[in-house]
């Protein structure tokens, strides 16, 4: 008797998303973790249509050959929804009677919307590891349907059981089943030319916690993972790094969660453990809460291999920071930490966001000035992006700040969807592009350091700058001639 077969799919977002810069070539960690949860119950195959840029016809051929008994589709954010639903349609065109489940951030935040798609039979709502295992057990006849964390069809009706319980013991989760994918291919491929990219190849991304106690106005994490900080133990994190180094010979690490530093003692234990175990792995932190840092911690980070941190300041004005964003940043402390980190040889990037409802043009300009005065190695300037079920979305609704004709499906990272009497989305697109270029690349030494951090030469960096500005200019032409 053939074993029940589960096929887990990463959609190719290029089928519906034209902005290639919006997505990264990253290891499908979540699907490998789901596979590890159920491989004792069934056969599992993972199809990543994005990384090799599969055409729809190629994906159809691969899926047809797989002959699944259950198809799982991951959709990591709202911007990927169209590709997720197209993948579901393609799967059902081949196997109309095979159940299909969708999971990820987008289904967790929008289960009602997902279930309007007749091609989706189940939606996992919340953290899916145990719910997905329960679903597979149900489908093979070992147990009843999960009573939490699932939306599904029962005749013509849709049953919503609410969100799954948050997983308290993250250490109990298995190591991801990387043997089901060509892991070396992912670890040896830099995810686009960016300061956030790996220091050395092959590399691995590590997530050390879930949940976030800070309630930033623009963030969906509260809805996805809750406000409670749920860390893995230092021993669990170090065990995974050691396993990756021994089995896959990784040469660098990217810590990829928002709360690596929330528990300073745990952070110190991780970094000291990296030293004590002789890992000798350079590492980056892509989301560093600057208000959690202190001198002792920064020095230990550097000794353990830290090459790069990205801090989130968000705004250069107290009113916007406190009344809108809700992040406990102290400007004086942030400036001190930036100076110290740079003096230790740590490359520092900083995130800033402009275009919040009620933000004035003067406040936007002050944010630009503070971004320059902070004197980090690299400044990232973002539009305020209104995602559903965030306080920013609610603020936009109250203030009538959505761009005329806005629809949720049109959310993009590189264009604004918020407007006011003070600014248009086009104003901010132009401002972001040219101030990004001016602040980051006027100083020759900063240009050199940034090119080195991106593992490119200055000629290649110049090409990236020109491409960025050309894209902005091309986007402005239709509006200018309308």
CSV table of C-alpha atoms in Angstrom, one decimal:
chain,number,residue,atom,x,y,z
A,1,UNK,CA,0.0,0.0,0.0
A,2,UNK,CA,1.4,3.4,-1.0
A,3,UNK,CA,2.0,5.9,1.8
A,4,UNK,CA,-0.1,9.1,1.9
A,5,UNK,CA,1.8,11.7,0.1
A,6,UNK,CA,2.0,15.4,1.0
A,7,UNK,CA,3.4,18.0,-1.4
A,8,UNK,CA,4.3,21.4,0.0
A,9,UNK,CA,4.7,24.3,-2.4
A,10,UNK,CA,6.4,27.6,-2.5
A,11,UNK,CA,4.6,29.6,-5.3
A,12,UNK,CA,6.5,31.5,-7.9
A,13,UNK,CA,5.6,35.0,-7.0
A,14,UNK,CA,6.9,36.3,-10.4
A,15,UNK,CA,3.7,34.8,-11.9
A,16,UNK,CA,1.8,37.8,-10.5
A,17,UNK,CA,4.3,40.2,-8.9
A,18,UNK,CA,6.4,42.4,-11.3
A,19,UNK,CA,8.7,43.8,-8.7
A,20,UNK,CA,11.5,41.3,-8.5
A,21,UNK,CA,13.3,43.3,-5.8
A,22,UNK,CA,10.4,42.6,-3.4
A,23,UNK,CA,11.4,39.0,-2.8
A,24,UNK,CA,14.4,37.0,-1.7
A,25,UNK,CA,15.8,33.6,-2.6
A,26,UNK,CA,15.7,32.1,0.8
A,27,UNK,CA,15.5,28.5,2.1
A,28,UNK,CA,11.9,27.3,2.6
A,29,UNK,CA,12.5,26.9,6.3
A,30,UNK,CA,8.8,26.8,7.3
A,31,UNK,CA,8.0,24.0,4.8
A,32,UNK,CA,11.1,22.0,5.9
A,33,UNK,CA,9.9,22.3,9.5
A,34,UNK,CA,6.3,21.2,8.6
A,35,UNK,CA,7.9,18.2,6.7
A,36,UNK,CA,9.8,17.3,9.8
A,37,UNK,CA,6.6,17.3,11.8
A,38,UNK,CA,4.8,14.8,9.6
A,39,UNK,CA,7.4,12.6,7.9
A,40,UNK,CA,6.7,9.7,10.3
A,41,UNK,CA,3.1,9.8,9.0
A,42,UNK,CA,3.5,10.2,5.3
A,43,UNK,CA,5.8,10.8,2.4
A,44,UNK,CA,6.7,14.5,1.9
A,45,UNK,CA,7.9,16.3,-1.2
A,46,UNK,CA,8.7,20.1,-1.4
A,47,UNK,CA,8.4,22.0,-4.6
A,48,UNK,CA,9.9,25.5,-4.6
A,49,UNK,CA,8.6,27.1,-7.8
A,50,UNK,CA,10.2,30.5,-6.9
A,51,UNK,CA,13.9,29.8,-6.5
A,52,UNK,CA,14.4,28.2,-10.0
A,53,UNK,CA,11.8,30.6,-11.5
A,54,UNK,CA,9.5,27.8,-12.8
A,55,UNK,CA,7.1,28.6,-15.5
A,56,UNK,CA,3.5,27.6,-14.8
A,57,UNK,CA,3.8,24.8,-17.3
A,58,UNK,CA,6.9,23.4,-15.6
A,59,UNK,CA,5.2,23.6,-12.2
A,60,UNK,CA,2.2,21.7,-13.5
A,61,UNK,CA,4.5,19.0,-14.9
A,62,UNK,CA,6.3,18.6,-11.6
A,63,UNK,CA,3.2,18.6,-9.5
A,64,UNK,CA,1.5,16.1,-11.8
A,65,UNK,CA,4.5,13.7,-11.5
A,66,UNK,CA,4.3,14.0,-7.7
A,67,UNK,CA,0.7,12.7,-7.6
A,68,UNK,CA,-0.1,14.2,-4.1
A,69,UNK,CA,-2.8,13.1,-1.7
A,70,UNK,CA,-2.6,16.6,-0.1
A,71,UNK,CA,-1.2,19.8,-1.4
A,72,UNK,CA,0.0,22.5,0.9
A,73,UNK,CA,0.7,26.1,-0.3
A,74,UNK,CA,2.6,28.6,1.7
A,75,UNK,CA,1.8,32.3,1.3
A,76,UNK,CA,4.2,34.4,3.3
A,77,UNK,CA,2.6,37.8,3.1
A,78,UNK,CA,-0.4,39.8,1.7
A,79,UNK,CA,1.7,40.9,-1.4
A,80,UNK,CA,2.0,37.2,-2.4
A,81,UNK,CA,-1.7,36.4,-2.2
A,82,UNK,CA,-2.3,36.4,-6.0
A,83,UNK,CA,0.5,33.9,-6.6
A,84,UNK,CA,-0.8,31.7,-3.8
A,85,UNK,CA,-4.3,31.6,-5.3
A,86,UNK,CA,-3.0,31.0,-8.8
A,87,UNK,CA,-1.0,28.1,-7.4
A,88,UNK,CA,-4.1,26.7,-5.8
A,89,UNK,CA,-6.0,27.0,-9.1
A,90,UNK,CA,-3.3,25.2,-11.0
A,91,UNK,CA,-3.2,22.4,-8.4
A,92,UNK,CA,-6.9,21.9,-8.5
A,93,UNK,CA,-7.0,21.8,-12.3
A,94,UNK,CA,-4.8,18.7,-12.1
A,95,UNK,CA,-6.2,17.1,-9.0
A,96,UNK,CA,-9.8,18.4,-8.4
A,97,UNK,CA,-10.5,15.9,-5.7
A,98,UNK,CA,-7.2,16.3,-3.8
A,99,UNK,CA,-7.5,18.5,-0.7
A,100,UNK,CA,-5.5,21.7,-0.7
A,101,UNK,CA,-4.4,23.6,2.4
A,102,UNK,CA,-3.0,27.1,2.5
A,103,UNK,CA,-0.9,28.4,5.3
A,104,UNK,CA,1.5,31.3,6.2
A,105,UNK,CA,1.1,34.9,7.2
A,106,UNK,CA,-1.5,35.9,4.6
A,107,UNK,CA,-3.9,33.1,5.4
A,108,UNK,CA,-3.4,33.6,9.2
A,109,UNK,CA,-4.3,37.3,8.8
A,110,UNK,CA,-7.1,36.8,6.2
A,111,UNK,CA,-8.7,33.4,6.6
A,112,UNK,CA,-12.1,34.6,5.5
A,113,UNK,CA,-10.7,36.0,2.3
A,114,UNK,CA,-8.7,32.9,1.6
A,115,UNK,CA,-11.8,30.7,2.0
A,116,UNK,CA,-13.7,32.6,-0.7
A,117,UNK,CA,-11.4,30.8,-3.1
A,118,UNK,CA,-13.1,27.5,-4.1
A,119,UNK,CA,-9.8,25.9,-4.8
A,120,UNK,CA,-8.7,26.1,-1.1
A,121,UNK,CA,-10.2,23.4,1.1
A,122,UNK,CA,-8.4,24.2,4.4
A,123,UNK,CA,-6.7,27.3,5.8
A,124,UNK,CA,-4.2,27.0,8.7
A,125,UNK,CA,-4.7,30.0,11.0
A,126,UNK,CA,-1.8,30.7,13.3
A,127,UNK,CA,1.4,28.7,13.9
A,128,UNK,CA,0.9,25.6,11.9
A,129,UNK,CA,3.3,23.0,13.0
A,130,UNK,CA,1.0,21.0,15.3
A,131,UNK,CA,-2.2,22.0,13.4
A,132,UNK,CA,-0.7,20.7,10.2
A,133,UNK,CA,0.2,17.4,11.8
A,134,UNK,CA,-3.3,17.0,13.2
A,135,UNK,CA,-4.8,17.7,9.8
A,136,UNK,CA,-2.6,15.0,8.2
A,137,UNK,CA,-3.6,12.6,10.9
A,138,UNK,CA,-7.2,13.4,10.3
A,139,UNK,CA,-7.0,12.9,6.6
A,140,UNK,CA,-5.4,9.5,7.0
A,141,UNK,CA,-8.1,8.5,9.5
A,142,UNK,CA,-6.1,8.6,12.8
A,143,UNK,CA,-8.0,11.4,14.5
A,144,UNK,CA,-10.8,13.9,14.2
A,145,UNK,CA,-10.4,17.2,12.5
A,146,UNK,CA,-8.4,19.8,14.6
A,147,UNK,CA,-10.6,21.8,16.9
A,148,UNK,CA,-8.4,24.9,16.7
A,149,UNK,CA,-6.3,26.7,14.0
A,150,UNK,CA,-8.2,25.6,10.9
A,151,UNK,CA,-10.8,26.9,8.6
A,152,UNK,CA,-12.4,24.3,6.3
A,153,UNK,CA,-15.5,23.5,4.2
A,154,UNK,CA,-18.3,21.4,5.5
A,155,UNK,CA,-20.8,21.1,2.7
A,156,UNK,CA,-21.6,24.5,1.4
A,157,UNK,CA,-20.6,26.2,4.7
A,158,UNK,CA,-17.1,27.3,5.9
A,159,UNK,CA,-16.2,26.3,9.5
A,160,UNK,CA,-13.8,28.7,11.3
A,161,UNK,CA,-12.3,27.1,14.4
A,162,UNK,CA,-10.3,30.2,15.4
A,163,UNK,CA,-6.5,30.5,15.5
A,164,UNK,CA,-4.1,27.9,16.8
A,165,UNK,CA,-2.7,28.2,20.2
A,166,UNK,CA,0.8,29.8,20.3
A,167,UNK,CA,3.5,27.2,20.7
A,168,UNK,CA,5.1,27.8,24.1
A,169,UNK,CA,8.0,25.3,23.9
A,170,UNK,CA,9.8,26.1,20.7
A,171,UNK,CA,12.7,23.9,21.8
A,172,UNK,CA,10.3,20.9,21.3
A,173,UNK,CA,10.1,21.5,17.6
A,174,UNK,CA,12.3,19.3,15.4
A,175,UNK,CA,15.1,20.5,13.2
A,176,UNK,CA,13.9,21.3,9.7
A,177,UNK,CA,14.0,18.5,7.2
A,178,UNK,CA,16.5,20.2,4.9
A,179,UNK,CA,17.4,16.8,3.4
A,180,UNK,CA,14.1,17.1,1.3
A,181,UNK,CA,15.5,20.1,-0.6
A,182,UNK,CA,18.8,20.9,-2.3
A,183,UNK,CA,19.9,22.8,0.8
A,184,UNK,CA,23.4,23.4,-0.4
A,185,UNK,CA,21.9,25.3,-3.4
A,186,UNK,CA,20.1,27.7,-1.1
A,187,UNK,CA,23.0,28.2,1.3
A,188,UNK,CA,25.4,28.9,-1.6
A,189,UNK,CA,23.2,31.5,-3.3
A,190,UNK,CA,23.3,35.1,-2.0
A,191,UNK,CA,19.7,36.5,-1.9
A,192,UNK,CA,20.1,39.5,-4.3
A,193,UNK,CA,22.8,42.2,-3.8
A,194,UNK,CA,22.0,43.8,-0.5
A,195,UNK,CA,23.7,44.9,2.7
A,196,UNK,CA,21.5,42.3,4.4
A,197,UNK,CA,23.0,39.5,2.4
A,198,UNK,CA,25.3,36.9,3.9
A,199,UNK,CA,28.9,37.7,4.8
A,200,UNK,CA,30.2,34.4,3.4
A,201,UNK,CA,28.8,31.4,1.5
A,202,UNK,CA,27.4,28.9,2.3
A,203,UNK,CA,25.3,30.5,5.0
A,204,UNK,CA,22.1,29.8,7.0
A,205,UNK,CA,19.3,31.9,8.5
A,206,UNK,CA,18.4,31.3,12.2
A,207,UNK,CA,15.2,32.3,13.9
A,208,UNK,CA,15.6,32.3,17.7
A,209,UNK,CA,12.1,33.4,18.9
A,210,UNK,CA,8.5,34.2,18.2
A,211,UNK,CA,6.2,36.9,19.4
A,212,UNK,CA,7.0,40.6,20.0
A,213,UNK,CA,6.1,42.7,23.0
A,214,UNK,CA,6.5,45.9,21.1
A,215,UNK,CA,3.3,47.0,19.2
A,216,UNK,CA,4.5,48.9,16.2
A,217,UNK,CA,1.8,50.6,14.3
A,218,UNK,CA,2.7,48.9,10.9
A,219,UNK,CA,3.4,45.4,12.1
A,220,UNK,CA,1.3,42.3,11.8
A,221,UNK,CA,3.4,40.2,14.2
A,222,UNK,CA,0.9,40.8,17.0
A,223,UNK,CA,-1.8,39.2,14.9
A,224,UNK,CA,0.5,36.4,13.6
A,225,UNK,CA,2.6,35.4,16.7
A,226,UNK,CA,1.2,37.5,19.5
A,227,UNK,CA,2.7,40.0,21.9
A,228,UNK,CA,4.3,37.5,24.2
A,229,UNK,CA,8.0,36.9,23.7
A,230,UNK,CA,8.6,33.2,23.3
A,231,UNK,CA,12.3,32.4,23.0
A,232,UNK,CA,14.1,29.3,22.1
A,233,UNK,CA,16.8,28.5,24.7
A,234,UNK,CA,20.4,29.5,24.0
A,235,UNK,CA,21.2,25.8,24.0
A,236,UNK,CA,18.6,25.1,21.3
A,237,UNK,CA,19.9,28.0,19.1
A,238,UNK,CA,23.6,26.9,19.5
A,239,UNK,CA,22.6,23.3,18.8
A,240,UNK,CA,21.1,24.3,15.5
A,241,UNK,CA,24.1,26.4,14.5
A,242,UNK,CA,26.5,23.6,15.4
A,243,UNK,CA,24.4,21.1,13.4
A,244,UNK,CA,24.4,23.4,10.4
A,245,UNK,CA,28.1,24.0,10.6
A,246,UNK,CA,28.9,20.3,11.0
A,247,UNK,CA,26.4,18.9,8.4
A,248,UNK,CA,26.3,21.6,5.8
A,249,UNK,CA,29.6,23.4,6.4
A,250,UNK,CA,28.1,26.9,6.7
A,251,UNK,CA,30.5,29.8,6.8
A,252,UNK,CA,28.2,32.6,8.1
A,253,UNK,CA,24.9,33.1,9.8
A,254,UNK,CA,22.0,35.6,9.6
A,255,UNK,CA,19.8,36.0,12.7
A,256,UNK,CA,16.4,36.6,11.1
A,257,UNK,CA,14.0,37.4,14.0
A,258,UNK,CA,12.9,40.7,15.6
A,259,UNK,CA,13.8,39.8,19.2
A,260,UNK,CA,17.2,38.3,19.4
A,261,UNK,CA,18.1,40.9,22.0
A,262,UNK,CA,14.9,41.1,24.0
A,263,UNK,CA,16.3,38.8,26.8
A,264,UNK,CA,19.8,40.2,27.2
A,265,UNK,CA,20.9,37.3,29.3
A,266,UNK,CA,19.9,34.8,26.6
A,267,UNK,CA,21.5,36.9,23.9
A,268,UNK,CA,24.8,36.9,25.9
A,269,UNK,CA,24.5,33.2,26.4
A,270,UNK,CA,24.1,32.7,22.6
A,271,UNK,CA,27.1,34.9,21.7
A,272,UNK,CA,29.3,33.6,24.4
A,273,UNK,CA,28.4,30.1,23.4
A,274,UNK,CA,29.4,30.8,19.8
A,275,UNK,CA,32.8,31.9,21.1
A,276,UNK,CA,33.2,29.0,23.6
A,277,UNK,CA,32.3,26.4,20.9
A,278,UNK,CA,34.7,27.9,18.4
A,279,UNK,CA,32.1,28.4,15.7
A,280,UNK,CA,34.2,31.2,14.1
A,281,UNK,CA,31.2,32.3,12.0
A,282,UNK,CA,30.7,35.9,11.0
A,283,UNK,CA,27.0,36.9,11.5
A,284,UNK,CA,24.5,39.6,10.8
A,285,UNK,CA,21.3,40.7,12.6
A,286,UNK,CA,18.7,42.0,10.2
A,287,UNK,CA,16.3,43.4,12.8
A,288,UNK,CA,18.1,44.8,15.9
A,289,UNK,CA,16.2,46.6,18.6
A,290,UNK,CA,18.6,49.4,19.4
A,291,UNK,CA,16.9,50.1,22.7
A,292,UNK,CA,17.9,46.6,23.9
A,293,UNK,CA,21.6,47.2,23.2
A,294,UNK,CA,24.3,48.3,25.7
A,295,UNK,CA,28.1,48.6,25.6
A,296,UNK,CA,28.8,45.2,27.2
A,297,UNK,CA,26.4,43.4,24.8
A,298,UNK,CA,27.8,45.2,21.7
A,299,UNK,CA,31.4,44.2,22.6
A,300,UNK,CA,30.4,40.6,23.1
A,301,UNK,CA,28.6,40.6,19.8
A,302,UNK,CA,31.7,41.8,18.0
A,303,UNK,CA,33.9,39.2,19.7
A,304,UNK,CA,31.4,36.5,18.7
A,305,UNK,CA,31.6,37.5,15.0
A,306,UNK,CA,29.0,40.2,14.5
A,307,UNK,CA,29.7,42.1,11.2
A,308,UNK,CA,26.4,43.9,10.7
A,309,UNK,CA,23.3,45.1,12.5
A,310,UNK,CA,20.2,46.9,11.1
A,311,UNK,CA,18.5,49.1,13.7
A,312,UNK,CA,14.9,50.4,13.4
A,313,UNK,CA,14.6,54.1,14.3
A,314,UNK,CA,11.5,54.6,12.0
A,315,UNK,CA,11.1,58.4,12.5
A,316,UNK,CA,13.2,61.4,13.4
A,317,UNK,CA,10.4,63.2,15.2
A,318,UNK,CA,9.2,62.4,18.7
A,319,UNK,CA,5.5,63.0,17.9
A,320,UNK,CA,5.5,60.5,15.0
A,321,UNK,CA,7.6,58.0,17.0
A,322,UNK,CA,5.6,58.1,20.2
A,323,UNK,CA,2.0,59.0,19.0
A,324,UNK,CA,2.0,56.9,15.8
A,325,UNK,CA,4.7,54.3,15.5
A,326,UNK,CA,4.8,53.3,19.2
A,327,UNK,CA,8.4,52.2,19.4
A,328,UNK,CA,10.4,53.0,22.5
A,329,UNK,CA,13.5,54.5,20.8
A,330,UNK,CA,15.6,57.0,22.7
A,331,UNK,CA,17.5,59.1,20.2
A,332,UNK,CA,20.4,59.9,22.5
A,333,UNK,CA,20.9,56.2,23.4
A,334,UNK,CA,20.5,55.2,19.7
A,335,UNK,CA,23.2,57.7,18.7
A,336,UNK,CA,25.5,56.4,21.4
A,337,UNK,CA,25.0,52.8,20.3
A,338,UNK,CA,25.7,53.7,16.7
A,339,UNK,CA,28.9,55.4,17.5
A,340,UNK,CA,30.0,52.5,19.7
A,341,UNK,CA,29.1,49.8,17.2
A,342,UNK,CA,30.9,51.6,14.4
A,343,UNK,CA,34.0,52.1,16.6
A,344,UNK,CA,34.0,48.3,17.2
A,345,UNK,CA,34.0,47.7,13.4
A,346,UNK,CA,30.3,46.7,13.1
A,347,UNK,CA,28.6,47.9,10.0
A,348,UNK,CA,25.3,49.7,11.0
A,349,UNK,CA,22.2,50.1,8.8
A,350,UNK,CA,19.1,51.9,10.0
A,351,UNK,CA,15.5,51.8,8.9
A,352,UNK,CA,13.4,54.9,8.6
A,353,UNK,CA,9.7,55.2,7.4
A,354,UNK,CA,8.0,58.2,6.0
A,355,UNK,CA,4.4,58.9,4.9
A,356,UNK,CA,2.3,58.1,8.0
A,357,UNK,CA,-1.2,59.6,8.2
A,358,UNK,CA,-1.1,63.0,9.9
A,359,UNK,CA,2.7,63.3,9.3
A,360,UNK,CA,3.6,66.7,8.0
A,361,UNK,CA,6.1,67.5,5.3
A,362,UNK,CA,8.3,69.2,7.9
A,363,UNK,CA,8.2,66.1,10.0
A,364,UNK,CA,9.2,64.0,7.0
A,365,UNK,CA,12.1,66.3,6.2
A,366,UNK,CA,13.2,66.1,9.9
A,367,UNK,CA,13.3,62.4,9.6
A,368,UNK,CA,15.5,62.7,6.6
A,369,UNK,CA,17.8,65.1,8.4
A,370,UNK,CA,18.0,62.8,11.5
A,371,UNK,CA,18.8,59.8,9.2
A,372,UNK,CA,21.7,61.7,7.9
A,373,UNK,CA,22.9,63.0,11.2
A,374,UNK,CA,22.8,59.6,12.8
A,375,UNK,CA,25.8,58.8,10.7
A,376,UNK,CA,25.2,55.1,10.2
A,377,UNK,CA,26.9,53.2,7.3
A,378,UNK,CA,23.6,52.8,5.4
A,379,UNK,CA,20.1,54.3,5.6
A,380,UNK,CA,17.0,52.5,4.4
A,381,UNK,CA,14.0,54.7,3.6
A,382,UNK,CA,10.6,53.0,3.4
A,383,UNK,CA,7.1,54.1,2.6
A,384,UNK,CA,4.6,53.5,5.4
A,385,UNK,CA,2.8,50.4,4.2
A,386,UNK,CA,-0.7,49.7,5.5
A,387,UNK,CA,-1.2,46.0,6.1
A,388,UNK,CA,-4.6,44.7,7.1
A,389,UNK,CA,-5.2,44.1,10.8
A,390,UNK,CA,-2.6,46.6,11.9
A,391,UNK,CA,-3.0,49.9,13.8
A,392,UNK,CA,-1.7,51.7,10.7
A,393,UNK,CA,-4.5,50.2,8.6
A,394,UNK,CA,-7.1,51.4,11.2
A,395,UNK,CA,-5.4,54.9,11.3
A,396,UNK,CA,-5.6,55.1,7.5
A,397,UNK,CA,-9.3,54.3,7.6
A,398,UNK,CA,-10.0,56.9,10.3
A,399,UNK,CA,-8.0,59.6,8.5
A,400,UNK,CA,-9.2,58.7,5.0
A,401,UNK,CA,-5.6,58.4,4.0
A,402,UNK,CA,-5.7,55.6,1.5
A,403,UNK,CA,-4.6,56.6,-2.0
A,404,UNK,CA,-7.6,57.0,-4.3
A,405,UNK,CA,-8.6,53.7,-5.8
A,406,UNK,CA,-6.4,51.7,-3.3
A,407,UNK,CA,-7.1,48.0,-3.0
A,408,UNK,CA,-5.4,45.6,-0.6
A,409,UNK,CA,-4.1,43.5,-3.5
A,410,UNK,CA,-2.1,46.4,-4.8
A,411,UNK,CA,0.2,46.8,-1.8
A,412,UNK,CA,3.8,47.0,-2.9
A,413,UNK,CA,7.0,47.7,-0.9
A,414,UNK,CA,8.4,50.2,-3.4
A,415,UNK,CA,5.3,52.4,-3.9
A,416,UNK,CA,3.2,54.3,-1.4
A,417,UNK,CA,-0.6,53.8,-0.8
A,418,UNK,CA,-1.0,56.6,1.7
A,419,UNK,CA,-1.7,60.2,0.8
A,420,UNK,CA,-2.6,63.4,2.6
A,421,UNK,CA,-2.9,67.1,2.1
A,422,UNK,CA,0.8,67.3,3.0
A,423,UNK,CA,2.1,64.8,0.5
A,424,UNK,CA,1.3,62.5,-2.4
A,425,UNK,CA,2.6,58.9,-2.8
A,426,UNK,CA,4.5,60.2,-5.8
A,427,UNK,CA,6.2,62.9,-3.7
A,428,UNK,CA,7.5,60.3,-1.3
A,429,UNK,CA,8.6,57.9,-4.0
A,430,UNK,CA,10.8,60.6,-5.5
A,431,UNK,CA,12.0,61.8,-2.1
A,432,UNK,CA,12.9,58.3,-0.9
A,433,UNK,CA,14.9,57.4,-4.0
A,434,UNK,CA,17.0,60.6,-4.3
A,435,UNK,CA,17.6,61.0,-0.5
A,436,UNK,CA,18.6,57.3,-0.3
A,437,UNK,CA,21.1,57.9,-3.0
A,438,UNK,CA,22.4,61.2,-1.6
A,439,UNK,CA,22.8,60.1,2.1
A,440,UNK,CA,24.3,56.7,1.3
A,441,UNK,CA,26.6,57.4,-1.6
A,442,UNK,CA,28.0,61.0,-1.3
A,443,UNK,CA,30.8,59.9,1.0
A,444,UNK,CA,33.4,57.9,-0.9
A,445,UNK,CA,34.4,55.9,2.2
A,446,UNK,CA,30.8,54.9,2.8
A,447,UNK,CA,30.4,53.8,-0.8
A,448,UNK,CA,33.5,51.6,-0.5
A,449,UNK,CA,32.2,50.1,2.8
A,450,UNK,CA,28.8,49.4,1.4
A,451,UNK,CA,30.1,47.8,-1.8
A,452,UNK,CA,32.3,45.6,0.4
A,453,UNK,CA,29.3,44.6,2.6
A,454,UNK,CA,27.3,43.7,-0.5
A,455,UNK,CA,30.2,41.7,-1.9
A,456,UNK,CA,30.4,43.8,-5.1
A,457,UNK,CA,32.7,46.4,-6.5
A,458,UNK,CA,31.9,50.1,-6.8
A,459,UNK,CA,31.1,49.9,-10.5
A,460,UNK,CA,28.4,47.3,-9.7
A,461,UNK,CA,27.1,49.5,-6.9
A,462,UNK,CA,26.8,52.4,-9.3
A,463,UNK,CA,24.8,50.2,-11.6
A,464,UNK,CA,22.4,49.4,-8.8
A,465,UNK,CA,22.0,53.1,-8.0
A,466,UNK,CA,21.3,54.0,-11.6
A,467,UNK,CA,18.8,51.2,-12.0
A,468,UNK,CA,17.0,52.3,-8.8
A,469,UNK,CA,16.7,55.9,-9.9
A,470,UNK,CA,15.8,54.9,-13.5
A,471,UNK,CA,12.9,52.8,-12.2
A,472,UNK,CA,11.6,55.7,-10.1
A,473,UNK,CA,11.8,58.0,-13.1
A,474,UNK,CA,10.0,55.5,-15.3
A,475,UNK,CA,7.2,55.2,-12.8
A,476,UNK,CA,6.8,59.0,-12.7
A,477,UNK,CA,6.4,59.4,-16.4
A,478,UNK,CA,2.7,58.2,-16.7
A,479,UNK,CA,1.6,60.5,-13.9
A,480,UNK,CA,3.5,63.4,-15.3
A,481,UNK,CA,2.0,63.0,-18.8
A,482,UNK,CA,-1.5,62.2,-17.7
